[in-house]
Coordinates of C-alpha atoms and ligand atoms in Angstrom, one line a residue:
M3 CA -2.4 20.7 13.6
N4 CA 1.0 19.1 13.3
V5 CA 0.2 15.4 13.2
P6 CA 2.2 13.1 11.1
Q7 CA 0.4 10.4 9.2
P8 CA 1.5 7.2 10.8
V9 CA 2.9 5.5 7.7
Q10 CA 5.3 3.6 9.9
A11 CA 2.7 2.2 12.3
P12 CA 3.4 -1.3 13.5
L13 CA 2.0 -4.4 11.7
T14 CA -1.3 -5.1 13.3
K15 CA -3.6 -8.2 13.5
S16 CA -6.3 -6.6 11.3
A17 CA -6.4 -4.0 8.6
T18 CA -9.0 -2.4 6.2
F19 CA -8.1 -1.3 2.8
L20 CA -10.7 1.1 1.5
V21 CA -10.6 2.6 -2.0
L22 CA -13.1 5.3 -2.9
T23 CA -13.8 7.4 -6.0
I24 CA -15.3 10.9 -5.9
A25 CA -19.0 10.4 -6.9
N26 CA -19.6 13.7 -8.5
P27 CA -16.3 15.6 -9.4
S28 CA -18.2 18.6 -10.8
S29 CA -20.2 19.2 -7.6
P30 CA -18.5 21.9 -5.4
S31 CA -20.6 20.9 -2.4
S32 CA -19.6 17.3 -2.7
L33 CA -15.9 18.2 -3.0
K34 CA -16.4 20.4 0.1
T35 CA -17.8 17.5 2.0
I36 CA -14.8 15.4 1.1
R37 CA -12.3 18.1 2.1
S38 CA -14.0 18.6 5.4
A39 CA -14.1 14.8 6.1
L40 CA -10.4 14.6 5.3
A41 CA -9.7 17.6 7.6
S42 CA -11.5 15.8 10.4
I43 CA -9.7 12.5 10.1
H44 CA -7.5 13.3 13.0
D45 CA -10.6 13.9 15.3
L46 CA -12.3 10.9 14.0
S47 CA -9.3 8.7 14.8
K48 CA -9.1 10.1 18.3
N49 CA -12.8 9.5 18.8
V50 CA -12.5 5.9 17.7
S51 CA -9.1 5.0 19.1
I52 CA -10.0 6.3 22.6
R53 CA -12.3 3.3 23.0
D54 CA -9.2 1.0 23.3
L55 CA -5.9 2.9 23.5
N56 CA -4.0 -0.4 23.4
S57 CA -5.4 -1.5 20.0
N58 CA -2.6 0.1 18.0
F59 CA -5.1 1.9 15.8
S60 CA -3.8 4.0 13.0
V61 CA -5.1 5.4 9.7
T62 CA -3.3 6.8 6.7
V63 CA -5.1 8.6 3.9
G64 CA -3.8 8.5 0.4
I65 CA -5.0 10.9 -2.4
G66 CA -4.9 9.9 -6.1
S67 CA -3.5 12.2 -8.8
A68 CA -6.8 13.2 -10.3
A69 CA -8.4 13.7 -6.9
W70 CA -5.5 15.9 -5.9
D71 CA -6.3 18.2 -8.8
L72 CA -9.9 18.4 -7.8
L73 CA -9.5 18.8 -4.1
I74 CA -6.5 21.1 -4.2
P75 CA -6.8 23.2 -7.4
P76 CA -3.5 25.1 -8.1
S77 CA -5.4 28.4 -7.6
S78 CA -6.5 27.5 -4.1
S79 CA -5.4 29.8 -1.3
S80 CA -3.6 27.0 0.6
H81 CA -0.7 26.9 -2.0
L82 CA -0.2 23.2 -1.6
P83 CA 1.9 22.1 -4.6
K84 CA 1.2 18.8 -6.2
P85 CA 3.9 16.3 -5.2
S86 CA 6.4 16.0 -8.2
E87 CA 6.1 12.2 -8.7
L88 CA 2.3 11.9 -8.3
H89 CA 0.5 10.4 -11.3
P90 CA -2.1 7.7 -11.9
F91 CA -1.1 4.1 -11.5
R92 CA 0.7 3.0 -14.7
P93 CA -0.5 -0.4 -15.9
V94 CA 2.4 -2.8 -16.6
H95 CA 2.1 -5.4 -19.4
G96 CA 4.5 -8.3 -19.5
Q97 CA 4.5 -11.1 -22.0
R98 CA 2.4 -13.3 -19.7
H99 CA 1.0 -11.2 -16.9
S100 CA -0.4 -7.7 -16.5
A101 CA -0.8 -5.2 -13.6
P102 CA -4.1 -3.4 -14.3
A103 CA -5.0 0.1 -13.2
T104 CA -8.4 0.4 -11.5
P105 CA -10.4 3.4 -10.3
G106 CA -9.4 5.0 -7.0
D107 CA -9.3 8.6 -5.8
L108 CA -8.9 8.1 -2.1
L109 CA -7.2 5.2 -0.1
F110 CA -7.8 4.6 3.6
H111 CA -5.3 2.2 5.2
I112 CA -6.9 1.5 8.6
R113 CA -4.9 -0.6 11.0
S114 CA -5.6 -2.0 14.4
D115 CA -5.2 -5.2 16.5
R116 CA -9.0 -5.2 16.9
R117 CA -11.2 -5.9 13.9
D118 CA -14.1 -4.0 15.6
I119 CA -12.0 -0.8 15.9
C120 CA -11.3 -0.9 12.1
F121 CA -14.9 -1.6 11.5
E122 CA -16.1 1.3 13.7
F123 CA -13.7 3.8 12.1
E124 CA -14.7 2.8 8.6
S125 CA -18.4 3.1 9.4
Q126 CA -18.1 6.6 11.0
L127 CA -15.8 7.7 8.1
L128 CA -18.3 6.5 5.4
R129 CA -21.1 8.3 7.3
L130 CA -19.1 11.6 7.2
L131 CA -18.4 11.2 3.4
G132 CA -22.0 10.2 2.7
A133 CA -23.0 10.3 -1.0
S134 CA -19.9 12.3 -2.0
V135 CA -18.0 9.0 -2.7
T136 CA -18.4 5.6 -4.3
V137 CA -16.8 2.6 -2.7
E138 CA -14.6 0.8 -5.3
D139 CA -13.1 -1.7 -3.0
D140 CA -13.3 -2.6 0.6
T141 CA -10.9 -5.4 1.7
Q142 CA -10.4 -6.8 5.2
G143 CA -7.0 -8.2 5.8
F144 CA -6.0 -10.3 8.7
R145 CA -2.7 -11.4 10.3
Y146 CA -2.0 -15.1 9.4
F147 CA 0.1 -16.9 12.0
D148 CA 3.7 -15.4 12.1
A149 CA 2.9 -12.7 9.5
R150 CA 2.6 -15.3 6.6
D151 CA 0.9 -14.7 3.4
L152 CA -1.6 -17.3 2.1
L153 CA 1.2 -18.8 0.0
G154 CA 2.6 -19.9 3.4
F155 CA 5.7 -17.6 3.5
V156 CA 6.6 -15.0 6.1
D157 CA 5.9 -11.7 4.4
G158 CA 7.6 -8.4 5.4
T159 CA 11.0 -9.6 6.6
A160 CA 13.1 -7.4 4.4
N161 CA 11.2 -4.3 5.4
P162 CA 13.6 -1.4 6.3
S163 CA 13.8 -0.8 10.1
A164 CA 15.2 1.8 12.5
A165 CA 16.8 4.8 10.7
A166 CA 16.5 3.1 7.3
L167 CA 12.7 3.2 7.6
P168 CA 12.0 7.0 7.4
E169 CA 14.9 7.2 4.9
A170 CA 13.1 4.8 2.6
V171 CA 9.5 5.9 3.2
L172 CA 9.3 9.6 3.9
I173 CA 9.8 12.4 1.4
A174 CA 12.8 14.6 2.6
E175 CA 13.7 18.2 2.1
Q176 CA 16.0 17.6 -0.8
D177 CA 13.3 15.7 -2.7
D178 CA 10.4 18.2 -3.2
H179 CA 8.6 21.3 -2.0
K180 CA 8.6 21.7 1.8
A181 CA 4.9 21.0 2.0
C182 CA 5.6 17.5 0.9
V183 CA 8.3 16.8 3.5
G184 CA 7.1 13.8 5.7
G185 CA 4.7 12.7 3.0
S186 CA 4.9 9.3 1.2
Y187 CA 3.8 7.6 -2.0
V188 CA 1.7 4.4 -1.7
V189 CA 0.9 1.8 -4.2
V190 CA -1.8 -0.9 -3.7
Q191 CA -2.7 -4.0 -5.6
K192 CA -5.1 -6.8 -4.8
Y193 CA -3.9 -10.3 -5.8
I194 CA -5.9 -13.5 -6.0
H195 CA -4.0 -16.7 -5.6
D196 CA -4.6 -19.9 -7.5
M197 CA -4.2 -22.1 -4.5
P198 CA -4.7 -25.6 -6.1
S199 CA -1.8 -24.9 -8.5
W200 CA 0.4 -23.4 -5.8
R201 CA -0.2 -26.4 -3.5
A202 CA 0.7 -28.8 -6.3
L203 CA 4.3 -27.4 -6.3
S204 CA 6.9 -29.0 -4.0
T205 CA 8.1 -26.9 -1.1
S206 CA 11.5 -26.5 -2.7
D207 CA 9.9 -25.2 -6.0
Q208 CA 7.9 -22.7 -3.9
E209 CA 11.0 -21.6 -2.1
A210 CA 12.8 -21.1 -5.4
I211 CA 10.0 -18.8 -6.6
I212 CA 10.0 -16.6 -3.4
G213 CA 13.7 -16.8 -2.7
R214 CA 13.4 -17.8 0.9
T215 CA 12.9 -21.1 2.8
K216 CA 9.3 -21.7 3.9
A217 CA 9.6 -23.0 7.4
D218 CA 12.4 -20.8 8.8
N219 CA 12.4 -17.9 6.3
V220 CA 16.1 -18.0 5.4
E221 CA 17.1 -16.1 2.3
L222 CA 18.4 -18.1 -0.6
D223 CA 21.0 -17.1 -3.1
D224 CA 20.1 -15.3 -6.4
Q225 CA 20.1 -17.3 -9.6
A226 CA 22.9 -16.9 -12.1
P227 CA 22.6 -13.6 -14.1
G228 CA 20.1 -14.1 -17.0
A229 CA 18.2 -16.9 -15.3
Q230 CA 14.6 -16.5 -14.0
Q231 CA 15.1 -14.8 -10.6
P232 CA 13.2 -15.3 -7.4
H233 CA 10.7 -12.7 -6.2
K234 CA 13.0 -11.2 -3.6
T235 CA 15.7 -10.6 -6.3
L236 CA 13.3 -9.0 -8.8
A237 CA 11.9 -6.8 -6.0
T238 CA 15.4 -5.5 -5.1
I239 CA 16.1 -2.1 -6.7
E240 CA 19.4 -0.4 -7.1
D241 CA 19.9 3.1 -8.6
E242 CA 22.7 4.0 -11.0
H243 CA 25.1 4.6 -8.1
G244 CA 24.5 1.1 -6.7
N245 CA 22.4 2.3 -3.8
E246 CA 19.6 -0.1 -2.8
H247 CA 16.1 1.4 -2.3
G248 CA 13.7 -0.3 0.0
I249 CA 10.0 0.3 0.5
L250 CA 7.7 -0.4 3.4
R251 CA 5.2 -3.2 2.8
D252 CA 2.3 -4.0 5.1
N253 CA 0.7 -6.8 3.0
M254 CA -2.2 -8.6 4.5
P255 CA -3.9 -11.9 3.6
F256 CA -7.7 -11.7 2.9
G257 CA -10.3 -14.1 1.6
S258 CA -13.0 -16.6 2.3
P259 CA -12.3 -20.3 1.9
G260 CA -16.1 -20.9 1.6
S261 CA -16.1 -18.7 -1.5
G262 CA -12.8 -20.0 -2.8
V263 CA -11.1 -16.6 -2.5
F264 CA -7.5 -16.6 -1.3
G265 CA -5.6 -13.3 -1.7
T266 CA -2.8 -11.0 -0.7
Y267 CA -3.4 -7.2 -0.5
F268 CA -0.1 -5.6 -1.5
I269 CA 0.6 -2.2 0.0
G270 CA 3.9 -0.5 -0.5
Y271 CA 4.9 2.9 0.9
S272 CA 7.9 4.7 -0.6
R273 CA 9.6 8.1 -0.6
R274 CA 10.2 7.5 -4.3
L275 CA 7.3 6.4 -6.5
W276 CA 9.7 5.2 -9.2
V277 CA 11.1 2.6 -6.9
V278 CA 7.8 0.8 -6.6
E279 CA 7.2 1.2 -10.3
K280 CA 10.5 -0.3 -11.1
M281 CA 9.7 -3.3 -8.8
L282 CA 6.5 -3.9 -10.7
E283 CA 8.3 -3.6 -14.1
R284 CA 10.9 -6.2 -13.0
M285 CA 8.1 -8.5 -11.7
F286 CA 5.7 -8.3 -14.7
V287 CA 8.1 -7.7 -17.6
G288 CA 11.0 -9.6 -16.1
D289 CA 14.7 -9.1 -15.9
P290 CA 15.8 -10.0 -18.6
P291 CA 12.4 -9.3 -20.2
G292 CA 10.4 -12.5 -20.5
K293 CA 11.8 -13.9 -17.2
H294 CA 9.0 -12.6 -15.1
D295 CA 8.3 -13.2 -11.4
R296 CA 6.8 -16.7 -11.1
I297 CA 4.7 -15.5 -8.1
L298 CA 2.5 -14.1 -10.9
D299 CA 1.9 -17.6 -12.4
F300 CA -0.1 -18.2 -9.2
S301 CA -1.3 -14.7 -8.3
T302 CA -3.4 -12.4 -10.5
A303 CA -3.4 -8.7 -9.9
V304 CA -7.0 -7.5 -10.0
T305 CA -6.6 -3.9 -8.8
G306 CA -3.9 -1.2 -9.0
G307 CA -3.8 2.3 -7.5
T308 CA -1.2 5.0 -6.7
F309 CA -1.8 7.6 -4.0
Y310 CA 0.1 10.3 -2.2
V311 CA 0.0 10.3 1.6
P312 CA 0.5 13.9 2.6
P313 CA 1.9 14.9 6.0
G314 CA -1.0 15.2 8.5
W315 CA -1.0 19.0 8.7
V316 CA -1.9 19.1 5.0
L317 CA -5.2 17.3 5.7
G318 CA -6.0 19.8 8.4
E319 CA -5.6 22.6 5.9
L320 CA -8.1 21.2 3.4
D321 CA -11.0 22.7 5.3
E322 CA -9.8 26.2 5.0
D323 CA -11.1 28.2 2.1
Ligands
HEM23 C1 1.1 -11.8 -4.6 C2 1.7 -10.7 -4.1 C3 3.0 -10.8 -3.3 C4 3.3 -11.7 -2.3 C5 2.6 -13.0 -1.8 C6 4.6 -11.3 -1.8 C7 5.4 -12.0 -0.9 C8 6.7 -11.7 -0.5 C9 7.5 -12.5 0.3 C10 7.1 -13.8 1.0 C11 8.7 -11.9 0.4 C12 9.9 -12.4 1.2 C13 9.9 -12.0 2.6 C14 10.1 -10.5 2.8 O1 11.2 -9.9 2.7 O2 9.1 -9.8 3.0 C15 8.6 -10.7 -0.3 C16 9.7 -9.8 -0.4 C17 9.5 -8.6 -1.1 N1 8.5 -8.2 -1.9 FE1 6.8 -9.2 -2.2 N2 5.0 -10.2 -2.5 C18 4.0 -9.8 -3.3 C19 4.0 -8.7 -4.2 C20 5.0 -7.7 -4.2 C21 4.9 -6.5 -5.0 C22 3.8 -6.2 -6.0 C23 6.0 -5.8 -4.7 C24 6.5 -4.5 -5.2 C25 5.9 -3.7 -6.1 C26 6.8 -6.6 -3.7 C27 8.0 -6.2 -3.1 C28 8.8 -6.9 -2.3 C29 10.0 -6.5 -1.8 C30 10.7 -5.1 -2.0 C31 10.5 -7.5 -1.0 C32 11.9 -7.6 -0.3 C33 13.0 -8.0 -1.2 C34 14.3 -8.1 -0.5 O3 14.9 -7.0 -0.3 O4 14.7 -9.2 0.0 N3 6.1 -7.7 -3.4 N4 7.4 -10.6 -0.9
NAG24 C1 -15.6 13.4 17.9 O1 -16.3 13.4 19.1 C2 -16.8 14.7 19.5 C3 -17.4 14.6 20.9 O2 -18.3 13.6 20.9 C4 -17.8 15.2 18.5 O3 -18.2 16.5 18.8 C5 -17.1 15.3 17.1 O4 -18.1 15.7 16.1 C6 -16.5 14.0 16.8 N1 -15.7 14.2 15.5 C7 -15.9 13.4 14.4 C8 -15.1 13.8 13.3 O5 -16.7 12.5 14.4
NAG25 C1 0.5 -3.2 19.8 O1 1.7 -3.2 19.2 C2 2.8 -3.5 20.0 C3 4.1 -3.3 19.2 O2 4.0 -4.0 18.0 C4 2.6 -4.9 20.5 O3 3.7 -5.3 21.4 C5 1.3 -5.0 21.3 O4 1.1 -6.4 21.7 C6 0.2 -4.5 20.4 N1 -1.1 -4.5 21.1 C7 -2.0 -5.4 21.0 C8 -3.3 -5.2 21.8 O5 -1.9 -6.4 20.2

């Protein structure tokens, strides 16, 4: 089965972010159930997406570091090496704000323009997995107007496109073992916004924090070196040769006004895990240290997880033993 995982699928109107842990890591039969469910993801996707081929359905599966060791032991006959950068989410502690690590072995990023299709896929998936997993987090994201986050800003504009997209997102031959080519790292974090405090800011203060205008999404200049930089500047990463490294974000708002919950589910795919980690460090610790990303004064990270999205054919091999 040579099916790529659709990391680069289009931004949809609806998405489900499902994070699971392995319920019983020492049970071989439970690990077998998980392997076989992962191997049948492609079939399951076909079965669900056929019900509306125009709904832009896609699913990507991410595997955490500890789960990789359990599901694909180094001695297994499949000889799938562990991706070189894969490790658990590293918490980041700044002077004011922290990015916590929370439990997560498997991530399912389920996208469709139809909420019911996401729902159907998730229910069939959880039926396949049964008692082998525990649900840690299940968040339903929705598209908000012209792809705005709940802070009111258009989110996703600076995403790489065209040839720059695979370049930024997919592991290439020169990076790692050939079984990793076409794979990707993905980092997720769930943020809860303090809306009353955010709304109390003037629009120009909000714009200075994000680094773009609110109504028409025009990029603003960086601050002078040494000053507190906007989000878009802290999230811009250059390597030692001055090359800029982008990531693919597919953030979605979630929440419930009746319960007072207003959030952003951050999801970032990258060919290089260190790029996302460096973004987090610049946001939480600040550049210079102490000058953190002021988005965080109004947004609290409540989860954090790192996963590897293998190329689709790897999932297909998990069943063979
Ligand atoms: C509360 C959570 C967050 C919100 C509401 C948010 C919102 C935004 C907005 C509105 C923009 C400007 C438009 C755009 O280019 O998309 C932006 C840019 C960006 N964000 Fe975030 N973001 C959040 C968290 C993060 C995190 C955790 C990361 C990375 C670890 C990140 C990485 C980026 C990057 C790389 C850009 C593009 C920078 C550029 O090249 O201009 N964001 N974000
Ligand atoms: C997909 O549908 C076929 C035909 O109904 C069924 O035999 C198969 O078990 C389904 N696959 C999964 C993974 O649910
Ligand atoms: C599916 O995605 C395409 C490309 O983004 C878009 O033009 C189309 O309207 C989407 N389909 C639906 C049903 O929204």
